[in-house]
Amino acid sequence: MARVKVKMYIVLNRKLAKGDFEFDVETVADALESLAAQYGQPFRDEVYDSKIVKNNYVLLLNGEPLEREGLDKIKMTDGDVMLLFPPVSGG
């Protein structure tokens, strides 16, 4: 297991759910499941579509974008930082 940091900025039930968390996990999917355990069904409903992260969310691992499929195969190592947030636009 790796000790990793997860930063999340999403809206659940019309309220901003944000925070920095630390989890002991093996894969990116495990980290997301740890967030789901923390926030429950509202998190699952907001973030997942058939167990795949919805397209309207950005998922980064150490600053690199991740594909939405196969997250259970991406191993994490100590000190990794994962971010989950909706895309931001502006101008």
C-alpha positions as a Python dict, from the first residue, in 0.01 Angstrom:
ca = {
    (1, 'M'): (0, 0, 0),
    (2, 'A'): (109, 354, -71),
    (3, 'R'): (39, 664, 137),
    (4, 'V'): (-106, 917, -111),
    (5, 'K'): (-270, 1258, -101),
    (6, 'V'): (-601, 1320, -277),
    (7, 'K'): (-730, 1672, -341),
    (8, 'M'): (-1095, 1702, -436),
    (9, 'Y'): (-1309, 1996, -542),
    (10, 'I'): (-1661, 1895, -648),
    (11, 'V'): (-2022, 1993, -582),
    (12, 'L'): (-2238, 1742, -394),
    (13, 'N'): (-2600, 1821, -319),
    (14, 'R'): (-2544, 2182, -430),
    (15, 'K'): (-2265, 2229, -176),
    (16, 'L'): (-1895, 2249, -246),
    (17, 'A'): (-1720, 1938, -123),
    (18, 'K'): (-1350, 2001, -110),
    (19, 'G'): (-1059, 1883, 87),
    (20, 'D'): (-719, 1726, 108),
    (21, 'F'): (-718, 1365, 217),
    (22, 'E'): (-451, 1105, 280),
    (23, 'F'): (-520, 740, 215),
    (24, 'D'): (-329, 414, 212),
    (25, 'V'): (-420, 262, -124),
    (26, 'E'): (-281, 49, -404),
    (27, 'T'): (-451, 197, -712),
    (28, 'V'): (-623, 512, -835),
    (29, 'A'): (-955, 324, -820),
    (30, 'D'): (-887, 249, -451),
    (31, 'A'): (-831, 620, -385),
    (32, 'L'): (-1163, 706, -551),
    (33, 'E'): (-1336, 434, -351),
    (34, 'S'): (-1189, 584, -33),
    (35, 'L'): (-1352, 916, -126),
    (36, 'A'): (-1678, 733, -197),
    (37, 'A'): (-1661, 574, 147),
    (38, 'Q'): (-1617, 920, 299),
    (39, 'Y'): (-1899, 1091, 104),
    (40, 'G'): (-2132, 799, 27),
    (41, 'Q'): (-2390, 766, -247),
    (42, 'P'): (-2400, 1139, -336),
    (43, 'F'): (-2033, 1111, -437),
    (44, 'R'): (-2096, 798, -644),
    (45, 'D'): (-2396, 955, -817),
    (46, 'E'): (-2205, 1274, -898),
    (47, 'V'): (-1872, 1128, -1007),
    (48, 'Y'): (-1946, 790, -1165),
    (49, 'D'): (-2132, 674, -1473),
    (50, 'S'): (-2142, 293, -1474),
    (51, 'K'): (-1834, 275, -1248),
    (52, 'I'): (-1635, 504, -1480),
    (53, 'V'): (-1551, 864, -1383),
    (54, 'K'): (-1781, 1096, -1577),
    (55, 'N'): (-1639, 1300, -1863),
    (56, 'N'): (-1716, 1626, -1685),
    (57, 'Y'): (-1443, 1559, -1426),
    (58, 'V'): (-1068, 1602, -1457),
    (59, 'L'): (-854, 1343, -1285),
    (60, 'L'): (-480, 1411, -1248),
    (61, 'L'): (-206, 1200, -1095),
    (62, 'N'): (108, 1398, -1015),
    (63, 'G'): (-5, 1663, -1263),
    (64, 'E'): (-67, 1420, -1550),
    (65, 'P'): (-420, 1359, -1683),
    (66, 'L'): (-561, 1008, -1645),
    (67, 'E'): (-787, 811, -1876),
    (68, 'R'): (-1118, 726, -1715),
    (69, 'E'): (-1100, 352, -1778),
    (70, 'G'): (-855, 111, -1619),
    (71, 'L'): (-807, 312, -1299),
    (72, 'D'): (-788, -16, -1109),
    (73, 'K'): (-468, -96, -1299),
    (74, 'I'): (-283, 231, -1222),
    (75, 'K'): (-63, 165, -920),
    (76, 'M'): (10, 446, -677),
    (77, 'T'): (332, 498, -484),
    (78, 'D'): (414, 681, -163),
    (79, 'G'): (383, 1057, -203),
    (80, 'D'): (163, 1052, -515),
    (81, 'V'): (-90, 1336, -541),
    (82, 'M'): (-422, 1283, -716),
    (83, 'L'): (-664, 1566, -800),
    (84, 'L'): (-1033, 1535, -884),
    (85, 'F'): (-1222, 1843, -1001),
    (86, 'P'): (-1466, 1967, -1264),
    (87, 'P'): (-1315, 2145, -1564),
    (88, 'V'): (-1267, 2516, -1515),
    (89, 'S'): (-1315, 2772, -1788),
    (90, 'G'): (-1313, 3143, -1807),
    (91, 'G'): (-1160, 3423, -1987),
}
